[in-house]
GROMACS .gro file of C-alpha atoms in nm:
model
  200
    1MET     CA    1   5.487   5.618  -9.381
    2ASN     CA    2   5.821   5.718  -9.289
    3SER     CA    3   6.106   5.633  -9.565
    4ASN     CA    4   6.370   5.730  -9.325
    5GLN     CA    5   6.272   5.470  -9.088
    6PRO     CA    6   6.058   5.175  -9.290
    7HIS     CA    7   6.114   4.891  -8.987
    8THR     CA    8   5.927   4.862  -8.665
    9LEU     CA    9   6.130   4.972  -8.337
   10PRO     CA   10   6.253   4.679  -8.170
   11PRO     CA   11   6.244   4.571  -7.784
   12ASP     CA   12   6.641   4.717  -7.763
   13TYR     CA   13   6.547   5.079  -7.889
   14PHE     CA   14   6.280   5.041  -7.566
   15ASP     CA   15   6.482   4.965  -7.321
   16ALA     CA   16   6.744   5.283  -7.425
   17VAL     CA   17   6.538   5.500  -7.366
   18TYR     CA   18   6.469   5.339  -7.035
   19ARG     CA   19   6.780   5.323  -6.935
   20ALA     CA   20   6.842   5.703  -7.021
   21ASN     CA   21   6.510   5.836  -6.844
   22THR     CA   22   6.326   5.656  -6.574
   23ASP     CA   23   6.006   5.865  -6.698
   24PRO     CA   24   6.092   5.947  -7.071
   25TRP     CA   25   5.797   6.064  -7.214
   26ASN     CA   26   5.671   6.256  -6.851
   27PHE     CA   27   5.420   6.058  -6.828
   28GLU     CA   28   5.305   6.131  -6.465
   29ALA     CA   29   5.338   6.482  -6.421
   30SER     CA   30   5.290   6.620  -6.816
   31ALA     CA   31   4.994   6.846  -6.800
   32TYR     CA   32   4.999   6.709  -7.165
   33GLU     CA   33   4.986   6.364  -7.079
   34HIS     CA   34   4.711   6.400  -6.799
   35ALA     CA   35   4.434   6.583  -7.037
   36LYS     CA   36   4.438   6.375  -7.273
   37TYR     CA   37   4.387   6.068  -6.995
   38ALA     CA   38   4.120   6.209  -6.928
   39ASP     CA   39   3.986   6.236  -7.274
   40THR     CA   40   4.101   5.829  -7.305
   41LEU     CA   41   3.865   5.709  -7.042
   42ALA     CA   42   3.603   5.971  -7.078
   43ALA     CA   43   3.514   5.812  -7.434
   44LEU     CA   44   3.410   5.500  -7.302
   45PRO     CA   45   3.078   5.411  -7.175
   46ALA     CA   46   3.062   5.538  -6.868
   47GLU     CA   47   2.775   5.213  -6.805
   48ARG     CA   48   3.039   4.956  -6.877
   49LEU     CA   49   3.264   4.755  -6.633
   50TYR     CA   50   3.435   4.525  -6.971
   51GLU     CA   51   3.537   4.208  -6.856
   52SER     CA   52   3.890   4.157  -7.016
   53GLY     CA   53   4.058   4.452  -7.091
   54PHE     CA   54   4.409   4.455  -7.326
   55GLU     CA   55   4.630   4.762  -7.296
   56VAL     CA   56   4.924   4.735  -7.519
   57GLY     CA   57   5.217   4.982  -7.400
   58CYS     CA   58   5.114   5.038  -7.042
   59SER     CA   59   5.510   5.200  -7.000
   60LEU     CA   60   5.513   5.302  -6.629
   61GLY     CA   61   5.161   5.212  -6.559
   62VAL     CA   62   4.977   5.575  -6.488
   63LEU     CA   63   4.694   5.506  -6.733
   64THR     CA   64   4.660   5.142  -6.652
   65GLU     CA   65   4.599   5.228  -6.303
   66MET     CA   66   4.337   5.480  -6.444
   67LEU     CA   67   4.218   5.237  -6.654
   68ALA     CA   68   4.197   4.895  -6.425
   69PRO     CA   69   3.827   4.984  -6.234
   70ARG     CA   70   3.691   4.994  -6.607
   71CYS     CA   71   3.781   4.612  -6.630
   72ARG     CA   72   3.752   4.264  -6.399
   73HIS     CA   73   4.047   4.209  -6.546
   74LEU     CA   74   4.299   4.353  -6.721
   75LEU     CA   75   4.618   4.231  -6.886
   76SER     CA   76   4.888   4.514  -6.960
   77ILE     CA   77   5.199   4.481  -7.110
   78ASP     CA   78   5.498   4.643  -7.289
   79VAL     CA   79   5.842   4.549  -7.464
   80ALA     CA   80   6.047   4.712  -7.151
   81GLU     CA   81   6.135   4.513  -6.833
   82VAL     CA   82   6.212   4.863  -6.641
   83PRO     CA   83   5.889   5.016  -6.697
   84LEU     CA   84   5.724   4.668  -6.627
   85GLN     CA   85   5.849   4.687  -6.245
   86ARG     CA   86   5.750   5.053  -6.150
   87ALA     CA   87   5.385   4.952  -6.326
   88ARG     CA   88   5.362   4.669  -6.120
   89GLN     CA   89   5.447   4.860  -5.845
   90ARG     CA   90   5.229   5.132  -5.888
   91CYS     CA   91   4.950   4.915  -5.941
   92ALA     CA   92   5.055   4.601  -5.651
   93HIS     CA   93   4.675   4.724  -5.539
   94LEU     CA   94   4.481   4.626  -5.795
   95ALA     CA   95   4.428   4.247  -5.854
   96GLN     CA   96   4.288   4.254  -6.135
   97VAL     CA   97   4.566   4.390  -6.393
   98GLU     CA   98   4.803   4.091  -6.542
   99PHE     CA   99   5.163   4.262  -6.612
  100GLN     CA  100   5.299   4.086  -6.905
  101ARG     CA  101   5.615   4.110  -7.059
  102MET     CA  102   5.550   4.101  -7.503
  103ALA     CA  103   5.673   4.240  -7.841
  104LEU     CA  104   5.351   4.219  -8.097
  105PRO     CA  105   5.311   4.093  -8.322
  106ALA     CA  106   5.495   3.780  -8.239
  107ASP     CA  107   5.429   3.838  -7.872
  108PHE     CA  108   5.052   3.807  -7.911
  109PRO     CA  109   4.830   3.627  -7.662
  110SER     CA  110   4.656   3.441  -7.952
  111ASP     CA  111   4.467   3.276  -7.642
  112ARG     CA  112   4.293   3.489  -7.472
  113GLN     CA  113   3.950   3.729  -7.535
  114PHE     CA  114   3.854   4.111  -7.501
  115ASP     CA  115   3.585   4.308  -7.525
  116LEU     CA  116   3.821   4.585  -7.472
  117VAL     CA  117   4.178   4.698  -7.634
  118VAL     CA  118   4.352   5.025  -7.556
  119LEU     CA  119   4.591   5.117  -7.826
  120SER     CA  120   4.731   5.457  -7.666
  121GLU     CA  121   5.084   5.572  -7.794
  122VAL     CA  122   5.172   5.282  -7.922
  123GLY     CA  123   5.084   5.205  -8.287
  124TYR     CA  124   5.348   5.438  -8.457
  125TYR     CA  125   5.594   5.224  -8.335
  126TRP     CA  126   5.514   4.920  -8.602
  127ALA     CA  127   5.574   4.900  -8.944
  128LEU     CA  128   5.308   4.900  -9.180
  129PRO     CA  129   5.329   4.495  -9.200
  130ASP     CA  130   5.310   4.519  -8.825
  131LEU     CA  131   5.061   4.706  -8.778
  132GLU     CA  132   4.878   4.476  -9.011
  133ARG     CA  133   4.986   4.190  -8.828
  134VAL     CA  134   4.855   4.340  -8.497
  135ALA     CA  135   4.542   4.468  -8.636
  136THR     CA  136   4.422   4.064  -8.772
  137ALA     CA  137   4.509   3.937  -8.450
  138LEU     CA  138   4.331   4.239  -8.222
  139LEU     CA  139   4.020   4.216  -8.455
  140ALA     CA  140   4.018   3.844  -8.398
  141ALA     CA  141   4.066   3.906  -8.106
  142LEU     CA  142   3.793   4.127  -7.982
  143GLN     CA  143   3.420   4.021  -7.868
  144PRO     CA  144   3.151   4.133  -8.091
  145GLY     CA  145   3.061   4.484  -7.932
  146GLY     CA  146   3.401   4.513  -7.776
  147HIS     CA  147   3.588   4.855  -7.782
  148LEU     CA  148   3.802   4.910  -7.916
  149LEU     CA  149   4.021   5.243  -7.859
  150LEU     CA  150   4.340   5.506  -8.004
  151VAL     CA  151   4.486   5.753  -7.892
  152HIS     CA  152   4.803   5.880  -8.058
  153TRP     CA  153   5.094   6.168  -8.090
  154THR     CA  154   4.962   6.292  -8.420
  155PRO     CA  155   5.269   6.546  -8.536
  156PRO     CA  156   5.549   6.346  -8.752
  157VAL     CA  157   5.829   6.146  -8.521
  158HIS     CA  158   6.171   6.135  -8.723
  159ASP     CA  159   6.266   5.780  -8.571
  160TYR     CA  160   5.900   5.642  -8.575
  161PRO     CA  161   5.774   5.405  -8.867
  162LEU     CA  162   5.436   5.600  -8.920
  163THR     CA  163   5.223   5.871  -8.777
  164GLY     CA  164   4.965   5.904  -8.549
  165ASP     CA  165   4.707   5.953  -8.840
  166GLU     CA  166   4.837   5.676  -9.046
  167VAL     CA  167   4.789   5.434  -8.766
  168HIS     CA  168   4.393   5.573  -8.693
  169ASP     CA  169   4.374   5.563  -9.073
  170PHE     CA  170   4.444   5.204  -9.139
  171PHE     CA  171   4.186   5.100  -8.858
  172LEU     CA  172   3.964   5.361  -8.954
  173ALA     CA  173   3.939   5.157  -9.309
  174GLN     CA  174   3.796   4.896  -9.151
  175ASN     CA  175   3.458   5.105  -9.037
  176GLY     CA  176   3.140   5.069  -9.234
  177PRO     CA  177   2.811   4.835  -9.187
  178ASN     CA  178   2.950   4.517  -9.379
  179ALA     CA  179   3.348   4.587  -9.186
  180PRO     CA  180   3.510   4.441  -8.888
  181LEU     CA  181   3.457   4.804  -8.723
  182THR     CA  182   3.230   5.081  -8.624
  183HIS     CA  183   3.305   5.427  -8.528
  184VAL     CA  184   3.158   5.559  -8.223
  185HIS     CA  185   3.357   5.864  -8.109
  186GLY     CA  186   3.638   6.062  -8.271
  187HIS     CA  187   3.845   6.339  -8.068
  188ARG     CA  188   4.115   6.556  -8.233
  189ALA     CA  189   4.344   6.799  -7.978
  190GLU     CA  190   4.578   7.029  -8.091
  191GLN     CA  191   4.851   6.739  -8.106
  192TYR     CA  192   4.662   6.396  -8.064
  193ARG     CA  193   4.372   6.203  -8.196
  194LEU     CA  194   4.085   5.990  -8.005
  195ASP     CA  195   3.923   5.740  -8.192
  196LEU     CA  196   3.655   5.466  -8.018
  197LEU     CA  197   3.542   5.189  -8.236
  198ARG     CA  198   3.272   4.887  -8.161
  199ARG     CA  199   3.393   4.543  -8.356
  200ASN     CA  200   3.096   4.434  -8.524
   0.00000   0.00000   0.00000
């Protein structure tokens, strides 16, 4: 945990980031990002078509567009409206994708059930109490046999409450035969980490 930033980053943090730069993390062009996207998709079972996916923190919709063919329906959310507009344009040809502006944990879609949840580069924006609230809601919404896919940058960032490793370790602590999750696959690259877990 980051003692210099003990609080969840608010939506206006991201509004300011996108006002300053339309693609602040270079999602569209970065070789690092595209290698990570390839690893993300490769971690999912090739034979499985998910009935209902949930992507938290979709930003410009670059990964959304790649995930959509793996899902009959995909709910993709972000806390900022500017990247959502770009994401809607990018994925306008994908009828199965639904975009909404939401800030978790407050706005969690508690009326939905999912068999795929993707947390990619988003968990470290929550302080630990909010990560715990998000995890509780996610596990309640994730169907038995459904997958939780975690992908995060691992080096510390001075204004993020958590590191990617802390996020992954939090969920992996809930892994085991009598726990809610089973660890299916793990991969660590030079600067990011990927873990696929299954709901028991």
